[in-house]
C-alpha positions as a printed Julia matrix, in Angstrom:
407×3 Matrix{Float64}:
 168.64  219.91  259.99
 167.3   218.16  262.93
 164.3   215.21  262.23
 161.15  215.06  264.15
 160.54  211.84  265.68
 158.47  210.14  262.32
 155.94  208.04  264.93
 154.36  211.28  266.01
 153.3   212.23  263.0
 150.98  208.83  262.52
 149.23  210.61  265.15
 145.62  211.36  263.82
 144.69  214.93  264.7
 145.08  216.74  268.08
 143.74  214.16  271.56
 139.99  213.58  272.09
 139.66  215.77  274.81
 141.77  219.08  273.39
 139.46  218.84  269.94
 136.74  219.05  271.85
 138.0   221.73  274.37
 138.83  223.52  271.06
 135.06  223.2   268.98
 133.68  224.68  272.9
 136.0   227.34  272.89
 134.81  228.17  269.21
 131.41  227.7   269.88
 131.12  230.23  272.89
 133.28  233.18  270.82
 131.06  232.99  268.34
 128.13  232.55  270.78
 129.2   235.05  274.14
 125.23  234.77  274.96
 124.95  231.04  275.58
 128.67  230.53  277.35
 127.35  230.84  280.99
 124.69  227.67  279.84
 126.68  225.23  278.82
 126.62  222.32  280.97
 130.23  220.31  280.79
 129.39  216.01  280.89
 132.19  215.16  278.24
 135.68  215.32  280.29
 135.36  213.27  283.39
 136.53  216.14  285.56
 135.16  215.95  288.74
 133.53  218.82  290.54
 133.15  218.66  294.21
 135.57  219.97  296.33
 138.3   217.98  298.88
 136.71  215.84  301.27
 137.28  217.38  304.4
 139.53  214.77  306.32
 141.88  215.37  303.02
 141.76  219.5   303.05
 142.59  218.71  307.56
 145.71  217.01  306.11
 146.33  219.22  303.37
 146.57  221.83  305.75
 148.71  219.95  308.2
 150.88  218.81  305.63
 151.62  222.17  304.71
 152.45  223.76  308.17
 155.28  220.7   307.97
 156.5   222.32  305.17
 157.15  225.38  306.79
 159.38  224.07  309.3
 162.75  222.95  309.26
 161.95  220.02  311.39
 159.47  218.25  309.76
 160.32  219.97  305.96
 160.19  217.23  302.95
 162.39  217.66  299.83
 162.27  215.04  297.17
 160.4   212.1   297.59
 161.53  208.36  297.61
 161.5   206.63  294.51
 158.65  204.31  294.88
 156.77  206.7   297.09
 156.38  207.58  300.59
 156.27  204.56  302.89
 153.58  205.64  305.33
 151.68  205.84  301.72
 152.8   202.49  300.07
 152.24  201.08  303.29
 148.59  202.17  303.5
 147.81  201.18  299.73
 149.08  197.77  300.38
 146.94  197.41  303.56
 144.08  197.67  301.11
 145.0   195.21  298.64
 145.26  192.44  301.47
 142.03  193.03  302.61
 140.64  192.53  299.52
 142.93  188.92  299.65
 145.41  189.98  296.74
 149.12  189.42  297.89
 150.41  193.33  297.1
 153.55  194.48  298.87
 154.52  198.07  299.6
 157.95  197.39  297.39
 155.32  196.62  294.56
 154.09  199.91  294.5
 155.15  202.72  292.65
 153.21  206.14  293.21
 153.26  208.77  290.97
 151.23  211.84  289.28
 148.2   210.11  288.02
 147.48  207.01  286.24
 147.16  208.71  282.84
 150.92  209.23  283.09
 151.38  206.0   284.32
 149.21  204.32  281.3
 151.39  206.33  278.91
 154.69  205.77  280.12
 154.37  202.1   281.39
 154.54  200.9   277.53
 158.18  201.8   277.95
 160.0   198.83  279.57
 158.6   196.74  276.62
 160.04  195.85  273.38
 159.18  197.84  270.49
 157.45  195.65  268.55
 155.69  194.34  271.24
 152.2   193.35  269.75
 149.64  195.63  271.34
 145.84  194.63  272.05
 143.66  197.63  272.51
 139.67  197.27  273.06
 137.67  199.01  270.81
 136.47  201.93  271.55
 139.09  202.57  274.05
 141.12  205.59  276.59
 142.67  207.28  273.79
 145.86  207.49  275.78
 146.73  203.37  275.22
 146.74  203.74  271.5
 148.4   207.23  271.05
 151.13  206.3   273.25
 151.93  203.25  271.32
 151.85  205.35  268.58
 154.48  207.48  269.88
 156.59  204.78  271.02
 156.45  203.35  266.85
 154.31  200.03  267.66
 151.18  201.31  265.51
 152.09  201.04  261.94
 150.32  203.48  259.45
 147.28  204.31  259.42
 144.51  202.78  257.45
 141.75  205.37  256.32
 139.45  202.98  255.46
 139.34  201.1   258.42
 139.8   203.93  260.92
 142.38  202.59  262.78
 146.46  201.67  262.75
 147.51  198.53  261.04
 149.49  197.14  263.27
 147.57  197.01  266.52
 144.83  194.12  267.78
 141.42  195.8   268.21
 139.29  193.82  270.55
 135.51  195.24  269.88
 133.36  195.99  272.26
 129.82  195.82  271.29
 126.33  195.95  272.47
 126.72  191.89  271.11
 129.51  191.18  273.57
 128.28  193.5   276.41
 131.15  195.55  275.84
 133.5   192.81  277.28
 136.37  191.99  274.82
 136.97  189.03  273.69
 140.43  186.99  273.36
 141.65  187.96  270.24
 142.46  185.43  267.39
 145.97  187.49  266.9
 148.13  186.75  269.84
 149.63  189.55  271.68
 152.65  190.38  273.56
 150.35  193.85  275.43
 146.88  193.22  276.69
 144.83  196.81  277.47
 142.11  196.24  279.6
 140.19  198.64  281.76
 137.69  198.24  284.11
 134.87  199.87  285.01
 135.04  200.8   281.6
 135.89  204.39  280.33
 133.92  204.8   278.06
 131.31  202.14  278.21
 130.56  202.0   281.63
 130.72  197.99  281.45
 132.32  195.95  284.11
 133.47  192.52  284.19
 133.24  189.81  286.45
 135.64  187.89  288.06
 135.12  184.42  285.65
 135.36  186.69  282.61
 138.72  188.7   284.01
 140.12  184.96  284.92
 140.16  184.31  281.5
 141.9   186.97  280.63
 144.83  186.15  283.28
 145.16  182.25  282.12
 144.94  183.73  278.89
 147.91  185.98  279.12
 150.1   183.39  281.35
 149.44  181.03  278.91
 150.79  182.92  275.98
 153.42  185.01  277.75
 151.16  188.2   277.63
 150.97  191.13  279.6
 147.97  192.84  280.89
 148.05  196.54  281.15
 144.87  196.71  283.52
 143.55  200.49  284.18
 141.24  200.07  287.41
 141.16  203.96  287.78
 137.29  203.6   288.69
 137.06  200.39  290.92
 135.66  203.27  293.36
 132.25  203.05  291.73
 131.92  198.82  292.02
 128.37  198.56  293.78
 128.04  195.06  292.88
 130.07  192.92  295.63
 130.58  189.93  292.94
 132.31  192.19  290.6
 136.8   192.08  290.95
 138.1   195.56  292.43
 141.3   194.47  291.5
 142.44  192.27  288.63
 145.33  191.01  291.45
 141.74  189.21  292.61
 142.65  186.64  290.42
 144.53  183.21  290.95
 148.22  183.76  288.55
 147.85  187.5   288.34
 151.21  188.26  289.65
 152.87  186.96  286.81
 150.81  188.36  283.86
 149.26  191.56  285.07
 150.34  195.33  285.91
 147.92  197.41  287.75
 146.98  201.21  287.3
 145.19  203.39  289.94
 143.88  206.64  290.24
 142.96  209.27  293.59
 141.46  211.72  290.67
 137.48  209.78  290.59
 137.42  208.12  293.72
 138.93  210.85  296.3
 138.69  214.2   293.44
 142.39  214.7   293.12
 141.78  215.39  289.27
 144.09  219.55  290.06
 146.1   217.62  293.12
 147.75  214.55  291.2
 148.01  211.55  292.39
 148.12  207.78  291.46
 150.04  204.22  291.57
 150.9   201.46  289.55
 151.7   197.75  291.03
 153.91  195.62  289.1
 154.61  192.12  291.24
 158.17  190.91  291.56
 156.88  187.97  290.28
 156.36  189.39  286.54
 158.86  188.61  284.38
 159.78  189.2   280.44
 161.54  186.64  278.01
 165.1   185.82  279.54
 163.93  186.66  283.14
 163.78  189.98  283.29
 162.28  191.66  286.02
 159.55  194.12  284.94
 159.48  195.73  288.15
 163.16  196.71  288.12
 162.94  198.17  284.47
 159.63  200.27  286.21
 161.87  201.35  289.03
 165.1   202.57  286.74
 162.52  204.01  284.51
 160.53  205.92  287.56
 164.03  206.53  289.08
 165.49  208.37  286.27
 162.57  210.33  284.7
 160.57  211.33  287.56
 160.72  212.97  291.0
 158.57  212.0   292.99
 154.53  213.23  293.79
 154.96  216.21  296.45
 154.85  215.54  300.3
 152.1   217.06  300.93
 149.92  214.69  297.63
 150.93  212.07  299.77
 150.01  212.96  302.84
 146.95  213.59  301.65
 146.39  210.42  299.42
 146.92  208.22  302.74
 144.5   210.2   304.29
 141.62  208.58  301.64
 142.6   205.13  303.35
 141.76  206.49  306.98
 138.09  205.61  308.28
 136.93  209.0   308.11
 138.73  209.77  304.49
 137.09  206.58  303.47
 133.72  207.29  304.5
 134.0   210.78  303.26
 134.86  209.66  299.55
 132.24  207.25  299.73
 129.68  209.52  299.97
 131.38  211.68  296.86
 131.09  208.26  295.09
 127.57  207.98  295.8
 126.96  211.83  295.06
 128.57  210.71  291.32
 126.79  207.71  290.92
 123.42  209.43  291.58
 124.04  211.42  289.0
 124.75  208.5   286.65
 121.37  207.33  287.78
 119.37  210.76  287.05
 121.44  210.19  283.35
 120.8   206.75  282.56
 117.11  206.54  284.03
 116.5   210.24  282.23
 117.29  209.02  278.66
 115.94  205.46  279.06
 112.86  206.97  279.89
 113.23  209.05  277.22
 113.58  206.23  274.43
 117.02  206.13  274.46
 119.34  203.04  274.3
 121.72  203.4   276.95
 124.05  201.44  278.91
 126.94  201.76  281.54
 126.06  204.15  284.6
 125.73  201.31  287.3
 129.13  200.39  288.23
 130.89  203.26  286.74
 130.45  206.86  286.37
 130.09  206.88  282.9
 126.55  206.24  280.64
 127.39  204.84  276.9
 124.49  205.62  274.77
 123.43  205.16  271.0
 123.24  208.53  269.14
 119.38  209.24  268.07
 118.26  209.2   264.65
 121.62  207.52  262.82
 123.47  211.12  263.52
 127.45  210.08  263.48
 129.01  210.61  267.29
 130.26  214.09  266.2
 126.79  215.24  264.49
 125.22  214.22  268.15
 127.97  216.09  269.79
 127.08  219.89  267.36
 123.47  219.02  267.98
 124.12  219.17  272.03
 126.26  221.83  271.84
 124.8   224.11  269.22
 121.13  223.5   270.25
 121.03  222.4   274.35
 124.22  223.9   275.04
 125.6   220.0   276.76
 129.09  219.14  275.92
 129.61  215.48  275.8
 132.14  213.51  274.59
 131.55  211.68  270.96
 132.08  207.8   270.99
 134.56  207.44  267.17
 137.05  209.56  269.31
 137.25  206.28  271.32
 137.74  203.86  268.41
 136.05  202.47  265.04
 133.0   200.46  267.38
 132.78  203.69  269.17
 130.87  205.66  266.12
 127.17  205.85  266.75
 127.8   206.24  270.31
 128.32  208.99  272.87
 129.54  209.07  276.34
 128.6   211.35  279.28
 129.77  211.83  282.68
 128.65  211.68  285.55
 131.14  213.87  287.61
 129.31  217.71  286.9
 126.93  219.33  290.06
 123.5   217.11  290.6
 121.93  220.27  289.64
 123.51  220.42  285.66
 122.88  217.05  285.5
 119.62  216.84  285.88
 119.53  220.52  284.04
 121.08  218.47  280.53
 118.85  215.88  281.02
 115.67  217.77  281.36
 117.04  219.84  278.38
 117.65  216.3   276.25
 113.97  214.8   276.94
 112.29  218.25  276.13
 113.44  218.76  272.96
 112.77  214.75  272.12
């Protein structure tokens, strides 16, 4: 009889985000009367539409497709050049040394982070923060790097947590345990926290030092106010040979149903014997994938012209409003919060020593708020609960109102 592959079933429990699709799902059957008042801040779904200058291109993208002329089939390996091209443009202004060969687009970056793991070993020692994107750990899981799980710690034996406390300001720190994969993301999902350029150098001398990889996740550089803070960890002197990148259209330009995203991997990153990292990407991306559609790429280089860009901005700002109303709503309110400045996400300490998922019935069940509880993140993560900013201004400041009434 065929054998299930053993490393899935170290899994613990069904992902974050599809338990708690599940306990909603439950929750309104049971309660038909309250489903058209819950207000949705736990998935970081966005919610306004296309930007116009994307639906214009959309639209003209399309009409290509309809003629034999100017009809697309599959799409080039690494992406469309006219994309590539555009996405690289970017990363020189901002003074990091990116070429459009370095660039690999693709469905999303939650793929990406899940797949990228790989073209490494397989007992490559991972380093996770703590709490953490669920989809770094799991997919290490799958791939056999976790070891079994310990119950009594609440996490696998054989990766590196890094915690991220109120103590450290969420930051990681360099672990004492060296190893070979180095998660980092930043702005933070969940925390919110982001990290300056001194504290990210550290991390790349770090990892060159050692022989490390950084698996860096800058899906929501977007929502950077501060000018000091790094957009891009390629901001950083030796970052070339340490550090992959991971990027996202879904937060900054909404294309969370259209798909879309990149990762950079430098020709200059190389494993043990010389080994080029970004050839192992490009068999890997060659084989197993097809490219994103035409008409996902037409669109994405649309975010990079001057009206897509100023468009998005203003979705940015529409988001990060909304983290305000949040994080200035529950402060106010006696609250510990943090986050919600230079991300879209506000990381706050659950009231009255409830656990994260206690917090999360008590929204639900009584305000009718879904948010997203923090021990789904990680061990540090209990006693903490994240919410999004990404619903309508109006829910937002609906949940909140709802939160600081009931005290």
């Amino acid at each position: 009889m065929v054998k299930a592959n053993e490393n899935y079933l170290r899994l613990q429990g069904s992902y974050l985000f599809s338990t708690i699709a599940r306990k909603v799902s439950e929750y309104t059957a049971a309660h038909k009367d309250q489903a058209d008042h819950i207000i949705r801040l736990g998935i970081g779904d966005v919610t306004q539409p296309l930007a116009p200058k994307i639906i214009e291109t959309l639209h003209g993208a399309v009409d290509e497709m309809a003629d034999a002329a100017t009809f697309h089939g599959y799409a080039p390996d690494l992406g469309y050049q006219f994309l590539r091209d555009a996405i690289a443009k970017e990363y020189t202004d901002r003074g990091c040394e990116i070429r459009p060969d370095e660039i690999f687009v693709s469905d999303g970056a939650k793929s990406d982070s899940g797949n990228i793991q790989e073209i490494f070993s397989e007992d490559a020692k991972v380093a996770v923060c703590d709490p953490v994107y669920p989809v770094y750990v799991d997919s290490n899981v799958m791939a056999g790097r976790s070891g079994d799980w310990d119950p009594a710690k609440n996490c696998y034996k054989n990766f590196i947590y890094m915690p991220c406390t109120a103590d450290n300001d969420f930051i990681a720190e360099i672990p004492k345990e060296q190893p070979d994969l180095i998660y980092l993301c930043f702005p933070n999902n969940p925390t919110g926290a982001a990290i300056t350029k001194d504290r990210l150098q550290e991390w790349v001398d770090y990892a060159n030092r050692v022989g490390a990889v950084i698996l860096y996740d800058a899906a929501y550089e977007a929502y950077i106010s501060d000018p000091s803070l790094p957009h891009s960890i390629y901001e950083c002197d030796g970052a070339r040979t340490c550090a992959i990148e991971i990027r996202s259209f879904s937060k900054n330009a909404g294309f969370t149903g259209v798909r879309l995203g990149f990762t950079v991997i430098p020709t200059d990153l190389k494993a043990e014997g010389g080994v080029s990292m970004h050839d192992l990407w490009a068999r890997r991306h060659g084989t197993k994938y097809n490219g994103a559609p035409y008409i996902v790429q037409k669109a994405g280089a649309s975010v990079y012209t001057p009206e897509g860009r100023k468009q998005i901005e203003g979705q940015v700002a529409y988001y990060m409003r909304n983290a305000k109303c949040i994080y200035d709503g529950l402060k106010d309110a006696g609250y510990t919060v943090y986050g919600g400045v230079n991300a879209p996400y506000i990381w706050l300490k659950t009231p009255d020593h409830m656990t994260s998922w206690e917090f999360f019935d008590y929204l639900l069940s009584e305000l009718n708020i879904v948010g997203t509880p923090g021990s789904g993140f990680g061990p540090c993560g209990e006693g903490y609960f994240r919410l999004t900013a990404f619903g309508s201004y109006e829910n937002t400041k609906e949940a909140i109102d709802r939160i600081v009434s009931k005290g």
